[in-house]
GROMACS .gro file of C-alpha atoms in nm:
model
  481
    1MET     CA    1  -5.330  -3.269  -0.216
    2ILE     CA    2  -5.212  -3.470  -0.518
    3GLY     CA    3  -5.517  -3.698  -0.481
    4SER     CA    4  -5.757  -3.403  -0.480
    5ARG     CA    5  -5.587  -3.259  -0.789
    6MET     CA    6  -5.615  -3.593  -0.968
    7ARG     CA    7  -5.985  -3.607  -0.886
    8LYS     CA    8  -6.020  -3.251  -1.013
    9ILE     CA    9  -5.845  -3.346  -1.340
   10GLU     CA   10  -6.074  -3.649  -1.379
   11PHE     CA   11  -6.375  -3.426  -1.318
   12LEU     CA   12  -6.255  -3.172  -1.574
   13ASN     CA   13  -6.189  -3.443  -1.830
   14TYR     CA   14  -6.539  -3.582  -1.770
   15THR     CA   15  -6.688  -3.231  -1.807
   16MET     CA   16  -6.495  -3.170  -2.128
   17ILE     CA   17  -6.624  -3.497  -2.274
   18ILE     CA   18  -6.984  -3.394  -2.199
   19LYS     CA   19  -6.924  -3.053  -2.355
   20LEU     CA   20  -6.768  -3.207  -2.664
   21MET     CA   21  -7.067  -3.439  -2.702
   22PHE     CA   22  -7.297  -3.141  -2.672
   23LEU     CA   23  -7.090  -2.945  -2.922
   24THR     CA   24  -7.100  -3.235  -3.164
   25LEU     CA   25  -7.479  -3.246  -3.130
   26LEU     CA   26  -7.502  -2.875  -3.205
   27LEU     CA   27  -7.274  -2.908  -3.504
   28GLY     CA   28  -7.492  -3.190  -3.632
   29LEU     CA   29  -7.802  -2.977  -3.592
   30GLY     CA   30  -7.627  -2.688  -3.756
   31ILE     CA   31  -7.533  -2.896  -4.055
   32SER     CA   32  -7.883  -3.035  -4.081
   33PHE     CA   33  -8.069  -2.710  -4.035
   34GLY     CA   34  -7.807  -2.460  -4.147
   35ILE     CA   35  -7.851  -2.263  -3.823
   36ILE     CA   36  -7.488  -2.272  -3.683
   37LYS     CA   37  -7.186  -2.191  -3.901
   38ALA     CA   38  -6.858  -2.375  -3.839
   39ASP     CA   39  -6.658  -2.048  -3.857
   40SER     CA   40  -6.853  -1.910  -3.566
   41ILE     CA   41  -6.707  -2.178  -3.337
   42LYS     CA   42  -6.372  -1.995  -3.347
   43GLU     CA   43  -6.539  -1.706  -3.171
   44TRP     CA   44  -6.668  -1.912  -2.882
   45PRO     CA   45  -6.505  -1.844  -2.541
   46ARG     CA   46  -6.200  -2.050  -2.439
   47VAL     CA   47  -6.013  -2.111  -2.118
   48TYR     CA   48  -5.672  -2.277  -2.067
   49HIS     CA   49  -5.582  -2.552  -1.825
   50VAL     CA   50  -5.223  -2.502  -1.702
   51TYR     CA   51  -4.978  -2.784  -1.619
   52MET     CA   52  -4.623  -2.756  -1.482
   53ASN     CA   53  -4.405  -3.069  -1.521
   54GLY     CA   54  -4.731  -3.263  -1.566
   55GLU     CA   55  -4.889  -3.130  -1.246
   56TYR     CA   56  -5.221  -2.946  -1.280
   57LEU     CA   57  -5.218  -2.585  -1.152
   58GLY     CA   58  -5.556  -2.448  -1.257
   59VAL     CA   59  -5.746  -2.252  -1.528
   60VAL     CA   60  -5.652  -1.915  -1.678
   61SER     CA   61  -5.839  -1.699  -1.919
   62ASP     CA   62  -5.547  -1.668  -2.161
   63GLN     CA   63  -5.199  -1.813  -2.211
   64ASN     CA   64  -5.061  -1.458  -2.207
   65VAL     CA   65  -5.146  -1.439  -1.838
   66ILE     CA   66  -4.873  -1.693  -1.771
   67GLU     CA   67  -4.635  -1.578  -2.047
   68GLU     CA   68  -4.637  -1.214  -1.928
   69TYR     CA   69  -4.578  -1.324  -1.570
   70ILE     CA   70  -4.278  -1.534  -1.677
   71LYS     CA   71  -4.141  -1.261  -1.906
   72LYS     CA   72  -4.150  -1.004  -1.625
   73ASN     CA   73  -3.974  -1.229  -1.375
   74MET     CA   74  -3.721  -1.346  -1.633
   75SER     CA   75  -3.624  -0.987  -1.712
   76GLN     CA   76  -3.549  -0.928  -1.346
   77GLU     CA   77  -3.337  -1.246  -1.332
   78GLU     CA   78  -3.143  -1.156  -1.649
   79GLU     CA   79  -3.030  -0.832  -1.484
   80ASN     CA   80  -2.830  -1.049  -1.242
   81PHE     CA   81  -2.676  -1.255  -1.524
   82GLU     CA   82  -2.564  -1.009  -1.786
   83GLY     CA   83  -2.528  -1.151  -2.134
   84MET     CA   84  -2.721  -1.471  -2.061
   85ASN     CA   85  -3.048  -1.559  -2.228
   86LEU     CA   86  -3.260  -1.740  -1.971
   87THR     CA   87  -3.535  -1.991  -2.020
   88VAL     CA   88  -3.781  -2.156  -1.783
   89SER     CA   89  -3.641  -2.468  -1.618
   90GLN     CA   90  -3.983  -2.631  -1.586
   91ASP     CA   91  -4.205  -2.763  -1.863
   92ILE     CA   92  -4.524  -2.549  -1.871
   93SER     CA   93  -4.804  -2.667  -2.101
   94TYR     CA   94  -5.160  -2.560  -2.179
   95ILE     CA   95  -5.477  -2.748  -2.278
   96PRO     CA   96  -5.745  -2.520  -2.426
   97GLU     CA   97  -6.115  -2.574  -2.361
   98ILE     CA   98  -6.414  -2.423  -2.547
   99THR     CA   99  -6.685  -2.324  -2.300
  100PHE     CA  100  -7.015  -2.133  -2.301
  101GLN     CA  101  -6.969  -2.014  -1.948
  102PRO     CA  102  -6.594  -1.948  -1.889
  103SER     CA  103  -6.473  -2.022  -1.538
  104TYR     CA  104  -6.111  -1.945  -1.441
  105ASP     CA  105  -5.897  -1.799  -1.166
  106ASN     CA  106  -5.589  -1.624  -1.298
  107GLU     CA  107  -5.471  -1.508  -0.956
  108GLU     CA  108  -5.490  -1.857  -0.809
  109VAL     CA  109  -5.274  -2.001  -1.091
  110LEU     CA  110  -5.019  -1.717  -1.063
  111ALA     CA  111  -5.001  -1.774  -0.689
  112ALA     CA  112  -4.933  -2.144  -0.754
  113LEU     CA  113  -4.651  -2.046  -0.993
  114ASP     CA  114  -4.497  -1.795  -0.755
  115GLY     CA  115  -4.176  -1.937  -0.607
  116GLN     CA  116  -4.206  -2.256  -0.813
  117VAL     CA  117  -4.071  -2.129  -1.144
  118SER     CA  118  -3.694  -2.121  -1.181
  119TYR     CA  119  -3.483  -1.998  -1.468
  120ALA     CA  120  -3.195  -2.155  -1.651
  121ILE     CA  121  -2.984  -2.119  -1.963
  122GLU     CA  122  -2.936  -2.362  -2.245
  123GLY     CA  123  -2.591  -2.482  -2.139
  124VAL     CA  124  -2.407  -2.812  -2.142
  125LYS     CA  125  -2.313  -3.073  -1.887
  126LEU     CA  126  -1.981  -3.256  -1.879
  127GLU     CA  127  -1.988  -3.621  -1.777
  128VAL     CA  128  -1.716  -3.883  -1.739
  129ASP     CA  129  -1.830  -4.246  -1.757
  130GLY     CA  130  -2.183  -4.127  -1.683
  131GLU     CA  131  -2.077  -3.933  -1.372
  132LEU     CA  132  -2.160  -3.562  -1.371
  133ILE     CA  133  -1.852  -3.339  -1.347
  134GLY     CA  134  -2.021  -2.999  -1.387
  135TYR     CA  135  -2.213  -2.754  -1.603
  136PHE     CA  136  -2.069  -2.503  -1.849
  137LYS     CA  137  -2.208  -2.212  -2.045
  138ASP     CA  138  -2.141  -2.384  -2.376
  139ARG     CA  139  -1.953  -2.669  -2.542
  140GLU     CA  140  -1.652  -2.447  -2.613
  141ASN     CA  141  -1.596  -2.380  -2.241
  142ALA     CA  142  -1.630  -2.750  -2.156
  143GLU     CA  143  -1.383  -2.848  -2.428
  144ASN     CA  144  -1.139  -2.576  -2.316
  145ALA     CA  145  -1.151  -2.713  -1.960
  146LEU     CA  146  -1.065  -3.060  -2.091
  147LYS     CA  147  -0.785  -2.920  -2.307
  148GLN     CA  148  -0.632  -2.719  -2.022
  149PHE     CA  149  -0.647  -3.028  -1.802
  150LYS     CA  150  -0.451  -3.216  -2.068
  151THR     CA  151  -0.184  -2.944  -2.076
  152LYS     CA  152  -0.091  -3.033  -1.718
  153TYR     CA  153   0.061  -3.352  -1.858
  154VAL     CA  154   0.112  -3.280  -2.230
  155PRO     CA  155   0.285  -2.969  -2.375
  156GLU     CA  156   0.042  -2.733  -2.542
  157ASP     CA  157   0.233  -2.735  -2.872
  158ILE     CA  158   0.191  -3.115  -2.888
  159LEU     CA  159  -0.184  -3.082  -2.832
  160GLU     CA  160  -0.202  -2.825  -3.111
  161LYS     CA  161  -0.024  -3.070  -3.344
  162PHE     CA  162  -0.291  -3.331  -3.276
  163GLU     CA  163  -0.562  -3.077  -3.356
  164ASP     CA  164  -0.409  -3.029  -3.702
  165PRO     CA  165  -0.588  -3.269  -3.940
  166ASP     CA  166  -0.270  -3.295  -4.154
  167TYR     CA  167  -0.052  -3.411  -3.863
  168SER     CA  168   0.057  -3.776  -3.884
  169PRO     CA  169   0.215  -3.933  -3.573
  170GLU     CA  170   0.312  -4.238  -3.777
  171GLU     CA  171   0.517  -4.024  -4.017
  172GLU     CA  172   0.697  -3.858  -3.725
  173LYS     CA  173   0.771  -4.199  -3.576
  174LYS     CA  174   0.953  -4.306  -3.894
  175VAL     CA  175   1.229  -4.047  -3.844
  176LEU     CA  176   1.295  -4.111  -3.475
  177SER     CA  177   1.660  -4.079  -3.373
  178ASN     CA  178   1.859  -4.088  -3.052
  179GLY     CA  179   1.712  -3.867  -2.782
  180ASN     CA  180   1.391  -3.797  -2.973
  181SER     CA  181   1.037  -3.915  -2.910
  182ALA     CA  182   0.706  -3.919  -3.094
  183ILE     CA  183   0.367  -3.901  -2.925
  184LEU     CA  184   0.132  -4.137  -3.107
  185ASP     CA  185  -0.190  -4.084  -2.915
  186ILE     CA  186  -0.341  -3.867  -2.644
  187SER     CA  187  -0.662  -3.987  -2.484
  188PHE     CA  188  -0.867  -3.996  -2.167
  189SER     CA  189  -0.904  -4.305  -1.952
  190GLY     CA  190  -1.283  -4.273  -1.944
  191GLU     CA  191  -1.569  -4.189  -2.180
  192VAL     CA  192  -1.626  -3.813  -2.197
  193SER     CA  193  -1.963  -3.673  -2.302
  194ILE     CA  194  -2.079  -3.314  -2.347
  195THR     CA  195  -2.455  -3.276  -2.391
  196LYS     CA  196  -2.703  -2.990  -2.390
  197ASP     CA  197  -2.893  -2.931  -2.070
  198LYS     CA  198  -3.083  -2.661  -1.886
  199VAL     CA  199  -2.847  -2.513  -1.632
  200ARG     CA  200  -2.910  -2.279  -1.342
  201PRO     CA  201  -2.671  -1.983  -1.380
  202HIS     CA  202  -2.542  -2.031  -1.026
  203ASP     CA  203  -2.425  -2.384  -1.122
  204LEU     CA  204  -2.211  -2.274  -1.416
  205LEU     CA  205  -1.836  -2.343  -1.395
  206THR     CA  206  -1.564  -2.128  -1.544
  207VAL     CA  207  -1.293  -2.303  -1.746
  208GLU     CA  208  -1.048  -2.263  -1.455
  209GLN     CA  209  -1.297  -2.408  -1.206
  210GLY     CA  210  -1.360  -2.701  -1.438
  211VAL     CA  211  -0.987  -2.778  -1.462
  212LYS     CA  212  -0.947  -2.771  -1.083
  213LEU     CA  213  -1.250  -2.994  -1.041
  214LEU     CA  214  -1.117  -3.249  -1.290
  215GLU     CA  215  -0.775  -3.247  -1.125
  216ARG     CA  216  -0.899  -3.255  -0.766
  217GLY     CA  217  -1.110  -3.564  -0.832
  218THR     CA  218  -1.218  -3.782  -0.543
  219LEU     CA  219  -1.059  -3.907  -0.224
  220THR     CA  220  -0.920  -4.259  -0.244
  221ASP     CA  221  -0.683  -4.484  -0.053
  222LYS     CA  222  -0.329  -4.480  -0.187
  223ILE     CA  223  -0.009  -4.665  -0.096
  224HIS     CA  224   0.298  -4.463   0.004
  225LYS     CA  225   0.639  -4.635   0.002
  226ILE     CA  226   0.874  -4.519   0.274
  227GLN     CA  227   1.178  -4.326   0.153
  228SER     CA  228   1.507  -4.269   0.335
  229GLY     CA  229   1.469  -4.034   0.631
  230GLU     CA  230   1.087  -4.038   0.642
  231VAL     CA  231   0.891  -4.067   0.967
  232LEU     CA  232   0.517  -4.094   1.026
  233GLY     CA  233   0.489  -3.722   1.104
  234THR     CA  234   0.632  -3.615   0.769
  235ILE     CA  235   0.407  -3.861   0.583
  236ALA     CA  236   0.096  -3.734   0.764
  237SER     CA  237   0.191  -3.375   0.680
  238LYS     CA  238   0.257  -3.460   0.314
  239TYR     CA  239  -0.097  -3.596   0.268
  240ASP     CA  240  -0.262  -3.337   0.495
  241LEU     CA  241  -0.359  -3.600   0.755
  242SER     CA  242  -0.358  -3.593   1.132
  243MET     CA  243  -0.143  -3.851   1.307
  244ASN     CA  244  -0.459  -4.022   1.441
  245ASP     CA  245  -0.604  -4.048   1.089
  246LEU     CA  246  -0.282  -4.203   0.959
  247LEU     CA  247  -0.264  -4.455   1.246
  248ASN     CA  248  -0.633  -4.548   1.203
  249MET     CA  249  -0.564  -4.635   0.838
  250ASN     CA  250  -0.261  -4.843   0.946
  251PRO     CA  251  -0.362  -5.036   1.261
  252ASP     CA  252  -0.032  -5.228   1.263
  253LEU     CA  253   0.159  -4.904   1.326
  254HIS     CA  254   0.192  -4.688   1.636
  255GLN     CA  255   0.334  -4.340   1.686
  256ASN     CA  256   0.687  -4.462   1.766
  257SER     CA  257   0.704  -4.732   1.497
  258ILE     CA  258   1.042  -4.769   1.325
  259LEU     CA  259   0.986  -4.751   0.951
  260GLN     CA  260   1.186  -4.945   0.693
  261ILE     CA  261   1.277  -4.812   0.348
  262GLY     CA  262   1.029  -4.952   0.096
  263GLN     CA  263   0.767  -5.028   0.364
  264GLU     CA  264   0.411  -4.961   0.241
  265VAL     CA  265   0.180  -4.726   0.432
  266VAL     CA  266  -0.186  -4.662   0.348
  267VAL     CA  267  -0.261  -4.291   0.300
  268THR     CA  268  -0.555  -4.098   0.162
  269GLY     CA  269  -0.493  -3.913  -0.160
  270ARG     CA  270  -0.696  -3.765  -0.442
  271LYS     CA  271  -0.748  -3.939  -0.773
  272PRO     CA  272  -0.845  -3.722  -1.072
  273HIS     CA  273  -1.190  -3.780  -1.218
  274ILE     CA  274  -1.017  -3.883  -1.538
  275ASP     CA  275  -0.661  -3.970  -1.640
  276VAL     CA  276  -0.467  -3.837  -1.938
  277ILE     CA  277  -0.313  -4.133  -2.124
  278VAL     CA  278  -0.024  -4.070  -2.362
  279GLU     CA  279   0.119  -4.334  -2.596
  280GLU     CA  280   0.474  -4.240  -2.689
  281GLU     CA  281   0.769  -4.397  -2.870
  282LYS     CA  282   1.121  -4.296  -2.777
  283VAL     CA  283   1.475  -4.374  -2.890
  284GLU     CA  284   1.768  -4.333  -2.654
  285GLN     CA  285   2.121  -4.459  -2.609
  286GLN     CA  286   2.209  -4.648  -2.293
  287SER     CA  287   2.536  -4.774  -2.151
  288ILE     CA  288   2.595  -5.148  -2.117
  289SER     CA  289   2.772  -5.243  -1.795
  290TYR     CA  290   3.090  -5.442  -1.833
  291GLN     CA  291   3.156  -5.768  -1.651
  292THR     CA  292   3.442  -5.828  -1.411
  293VAL     CA  293   3.627  -6.160  -1.413
  294TYR     CA  294   3.919  -6.282  -1.203
  295GLU     CA  295   4.223  -6.480  -1.313
  296ASN     CA  296   4.439  -6.659  -1.058
  297THR     CA  297   4.815  -6.610  -1.077
  298ASP     CA  298   5.105  -6.727  -0.865
  299SER     CA  299   5.299  -6.416  -0.960
  300LEU     CA  300   5.109  -6.231  -0.687
  301TYR     CA  301   5.081  -6.318  -0.323
  302LYS     CA  302   4.745  -6.437  -0.191
  303GLY     CA  303   4.531  -6.139  -0.110
  304GLN     CA  304   4.700  -5.921  -0.372
  305THR     CA  305   4.520  -5.816  -0.690
  306LYS     CA  306   4.621  -5.638  -1.007
  307VAL     CA  307   4.413  -5.511  -1.299
  308LYS     CA  308   4.515  -5.688  -1.617
  309THR     CA  309   4.254  -5.531  -1.848
  310GLN     CA  310   4.053  -5.220  -1.770
  311GLY     CA  311   3.679  -5.264  -1.820
  312LYS     CA  312   3.487  -5.032  -2.049
  313GLU     CA  313   3.112  -4.981  -2.078
  314GLY     CA  314   2.941  -5.062  -2.405
  315MET     CA  315   2.661  -4.867  -2.573
  316LYS     CA  316   2.322  -4.966  -2.714
  317GLU     CA  317   2.031  -4.788  -2.880
  318VAL     CA  318   1.689  -4.878  -2.743
  319HIS     CA  319   1.352  -4.807  -2.907
  320TYR     CA  320   1.076  -4.795  -2.642
  321ARG     CA  321   0.700  -4.771  -2.647
  322LEU     CA  322   0.579  -4.594  -2.334
  323THR     CA  323   0.235  -4.567  -2.178
  324ILE     CA  324   0.220  -4.256  -1.962
  325GLU     CA  325  -0.063  -4.184  -1.718
  326ASN     CA  326  -0.086  -3.832  -1.578
  327GLY     CA  327   0.283  -3.775  -1.646
  328GLU     CA  328   0.407  -4.104  -1.496
  329VAL     CA  329   0.529  -4.401  -1.701
  330ILE     CA  330   0.311  -4.702  -1.618
  331ASN     CA  331   0.437  -4.935  -1.891
  332ARG     CA  332   0.764  -4.955  -2.084
  333GLU     CA  333   0.793  -5.195  -2.378
  334VAL     CA  334   1.116  -5.250  -2.573
  335ILE     CA  335   1.038  -5.256  -2.945
  336LYS     CA  336   1.393  -5.275  -3.077
  337GLU     CA  337   1.741  -5.286  -2.931
  338GLU     CA  338   2.071  -5.249  -3.118
  339VAL     CA  339   2.419  -5.281  -2.968
  340LEU     CA  340   2.642  -4.997  -3.091
  341ARG     CA  341   2.953  -5.089  -2.896
  342GLU     CA  342   3.025  -5.408  -2.705
  343PRO     CA  343   3.148  -5.370  -2.347
  344ILE     CA  344   3.506  -5.470  -2.261
  345THR     CA  345   3.538  -5.715  -1.975
  346LYS     CA  346   3.750  -5.607  -1.682
  347VAL     CA  347   4.012  -5.870  -1.594
  348ILE     CA  348   4.165  -5.874  -1.248
  349LEU     CA  349   4.462  -6.092  -1.155
  350ARG     CA  350   4.417  -6.253  -0.815
  351GLY     CA  351   4.727  -6.376  -0.634
  352THR     CA  352   4.754  -6.738  -0.521
  353LYS     CA  353   5.112  -6.734  -0.394
  354VAL     CA  354   5.111  -6.805  -0.021
  355ILE     CA  355   5.307  -6.559   0.190
  356PRO     CA  356   5.521  -6.738   0.453
  357SER     CA  357   5.397  -6.639   0.797
  358ARG     CA  358   5.734  -6.720   0.962
  359GLY     CA  359   5.992  -6.445   0.970
  360THR     CA  360   6.315  -6.485   0.774
  361GLY     CA  361   6.530  -6.321   1.041
  362ASP     CA  362   6.656  -6.085   0.775
  363TRP     CA  363   6.502  -5.755   0.888
  364ALA     CA  364   6.379  -5.475   0.661
  365TRP     CA  365   6.377  -5.112   0.772
  366PRO     CA  366   6.011  -5.020   0.855
  367THR     CA  367   6.012  -4.677   0.685
  368ALA     CA  368   6.121  -4.515   0.358
  369GLY     CA  369   6.456  -4.400   0.488
  370GLY     CA  370   6.447  -4.142   0.767
  371THR     CA  371   6.652  -4.094   1.082
  372VAL     CA  372   6.619  -4.216   1.439
  373THR     CA  373   6.508  -3.916   1.643
  374SER     CA  374   6.479  -4.098   1.977
  375LYS     CA  375   6.650  -4.422   2.082
  376MET     CA  376   6.541  -4.691   2.324
  377GLY     CA  377   6.612  -4.618   2.690
  378TRP     CA  378   6.513  -4.389   2.975
  379ARG     CA  379   6.350  -4.071   2.858
  380TRP     CA  380   6.164  -3.805   3.055
  381GLY     CA  381   6.167  -4.021   3.367
  382GLN     CA  382   6.029  -4.335   3.204
  383MET     CA  383   6.143  -4.619   2.984
  384HIS     CA  384   6.118  -4.562   2.605
  385ASN     CA  385   6.069  -4.920   2.480
  386GLY     CA  386   6.142  -4.858   2.112
  387ILE     CA  387   6.284  -4.612   1.866
  388ASP     CA  388   6.127  -4.311   1.690
  389ILE     CA  389   6.189  -4.259   1.319
  390ALA     CA  390   6.115  -3.936   1.127
  391GLY     CA  391   6.238  -3.737   0.827
  392VAL     CA  392   6.128  -3.999   0.571
  393SER     CA  393   6.103  -3.965   0.192
  394ASN     CA  394   5.740  -4.083   0.203
  395ARG     CA  395   5.514  -4.181   0.491
  396SER     CA  396   5.452  -4.546   0.402
  397ILE     CA  397   5.511  -4.796   0.687
  398TYR     CA  398   5.638  -5.147   0.600
  399ALA     CA  399   5.637  -5.485   0.775
  400ALA     CA  400   5.989  -5.550   0.909
  401ASP     CA  401   5.962  -5.923   0.827
  402ASN     CA  402   5.710  -6.194   0.729
  403GLY     CA  403   5.442  -6.259   0.989
  404THR     CA  404   5.080  -6.254   1.100
  405VAL     CA  405   4.895  -5.937   1.206
  406THR     CA  406   4.768  -5.990   1.561
  407TYR     CA  407   4.639  -5.635   1.624
  408ALA     CA  408   4.531  -5.349   1.399
  409GLY     CA  409   4.339  -5.059   1.553
  410TRP     CA  410   4.339  -4.787   1.814
  411ARG     CA  411   4.534  -4.843   2.135
  412GLY     CA  412   4.533  -4.549   2.379
  413GLY     CA  413   4.851  -4.339   2.374
  414TYR     CA  414   4.989  -4.547   2.084
  415GLY     CA  415   4.710  -4.413   1.860
  416ASN     CA  416   4.660  -4.625   1.549
  417HIS     CA  417   4.867  -4.933   1.626
  418VAL     CA  418   4.973  -5.252   1.438
  419VAL     CA  419   5.133  -5.561   1.594
  420ILE     CA  420   5.293  -5.840   1.382
  421ASN     CA  421   5.388  -6.182   1.522
  422HIS     CA  422   5.675  -6.318   1.314
  423ASN     CA  423   5.618  -6.671   1.448
  424ASN     CA  424   5.986  -6.716   1.528
  425GLY     CA  425   5.989  -6.563   1.877
  426TYR     CA  426   5.990  -6.206   1.749
  427GLU     CA  427   5.707  -5.950   1.751
  428THR     CA  428   5.714  -5.596   1.612
  429SER     CA  429   5.476  -5.305   1.670
  430TYR     CA  430   5.415  -4.983   1.478
  431SER     CA  431   5.247  -4.683   1.647
  432HIS     CA  432   5.099  -4.333   1.583
  433LEU     CA  433   4.988  -4.430   1.229
  434SER     CA  434   4.755  -4.198   1.040
  435SER     CA  435   4.591  -4.496   0.865
  436ILE     CA  436   4.605  -4.877   0.871
  437ASN     CA  437   4.614  -5.103   0.564
  438VAL     CA  438   4.596  -5.449   0.727
  439THR     CA  439   4.353  -5.648   0.942
  440PRO     CA  440   4.401  -5.896   1.229
  441GLY     CA  441   4.474  -6.249   1.106
  442GLN     CA  442   4.622  -6.130   0.778
  443THR     CA  443   4.958  -6.273   0.669
  444VAL     CA  444   5.204  -6.010   0.553
  445LYS     CA  445   5.540  -6.037   0.385
  446LYS     CA  446   5.855  -5.845   0.458
  447GLY     CA  447   5.842  -5.496   0.308
  448GLN     CA  448   5.461  -5.501   0.258
  449LYS     CA  449   5.289  -5.169   0.324
  450ILE     CA  450   5.085  -5.189   0.644
  451GLY     CA  451   4.991  -4.823   0.700
  452MET     CA  452   5.087  -4.457   0.684
  453MET     CA  453   5.301  -4.259   0.928
  454GLY     CA  454   5.106  -4.010   1.139
  455SER     CA  455   5.077  -3.841   1.477
  456THR     CA  456   4.781  -4.015   1.646
  457GLY     CA  457   4.766  -4.090   2.020
  458ASN     CA  458   5.020  -3.928   2.253
  459SER     CA  459   5.260  -3.805   1.990
  460THR     CA  460   5.508  -3.516   1.970
  461GLY     CA  461   5.480  -3.498   1.592
  462VAL     CA  462   5.465  -3.707   1.275
  463HIS     CA  463   5.686  -4.010   1.327
  464LEU     CA  464   5.689  -4.390   1.372
  465HIS     CA  465   5.732  -4.545   1.715
  466PHE     CA  466   5.884  -4.889   1.641
  467GLU     CA  467   5.922  -5.165   1.902
  468VAL     CA  468   6.064  -5.519   1.886
  469LYS     CA  469   5.998  -5.797   2.136
  470ARG     CA  470   6.181  -6.130   2.160
  471TYR     CA  471   5.989  -6.400   2.348
  472GLY     CA  472   5.778  -6.126   2.509
  473SER     CA  473   6.056  -5.892   2.619
  474ASN     CA  474   6.144  -5.564   2.456
  475ILE     CA  475   6.485  -5.550   2.283
  476ASN     CA  476   6.661  -5.264   2.111
  477PRO     CA  477   6.545  -5.257   1.745
  478LEU     CA  478   6.874  -5.109   1.634
  479GLY     CA  479   7.043  -5.431   1.738
  480LEU     CA  480   6.873  -5.605   1.442
  481TYR     CA  481   7.019  -5.383   1.173
   0.00000   0.00000   0.00000
């Protein structure tokens, strides 16, 4: 079809050349003989060759044939788009031809136009780095969409400041103080262009639609770092993925994989078409952690510590320059740092004095006073191998003599239980404790706190069950005091 039209165009062009040569001859004769007047040429019949986007459609008797057809159809279209002035999307052009015997077919040309002509408005298109984002009614709508997108990451009052030609970020930066910040620049990560274009009304975006489109962006692979308590199911749900999709993106995982905190998992997320970049300077005060040092002293037994100097945090003022992308800090640069208060080092005395592990034979009472509520001997049909002490002034339990802890933990009916070997043939045990302050292998000195009195295990109430063994056999503790 295109080939036949091209041949037709070539034929018409050839015919027009012949006619022009003939017309030139007539004009020459007219000039020579004064028979034909130049003004009379304007009255000669004309036809119009019609082209749409460079493609030949045919011949009409008058341009108005086409113009009236378009005007009628455009009026019908404008009823559907109230308030919009439409224009023809296609480029329709005419080439006139003077002819003695006019030949045209208006109906044929109109039939060729029918269904081919579309209507548009003079709108604008928004592009980012050459990629089409969408069409808007006018530049104002496109710019409003960009502005509203910015307000998702920058307060509107800050944007309004930057629109004020008298606003100077550098002047605001000069008066920065603790806790304050100054935004120096707000920009987009890509090149934004808004240009005029013919737009079909159905393709127009509202400002709200434009904002959502900018924010929604495109799908892209992202890395998710595992947080405490997360499993694959919760990650898949967070990114609106099926479990199969998540596993396909992470072939090294399976449904029952045990995840580690900080482990990286590939997920699919959306990246905005464009990022809002904010350059900001900020001043804030920060604490400076104090150091802790230890000093050895023979005034304390080994394993004992005592605070000599309490530590205290210092304070500094830090001036930062931040680069923020879509609300998240991606770069933090320290411009200036000033120490306001130096930290005070914490000093801890650490004992070096060795506690003798051999008992002195001079026994200390294992509680803070109290009375013996049950003595050693037969009780309730069975042997009571120690004594029970209650009614104390405080519930601390003390080692009866120097020795080595051989047991510290739970032991059946004894509850929380501590055993001390005094390395001189004697062994003492302390039962029903509420808490234990020593560990197996630890050397303790006479009178050292080893736990708190309680009622754990098989106990009739809060008390200490105290036993003494000599070379493996139980003896009456009261015989030592």
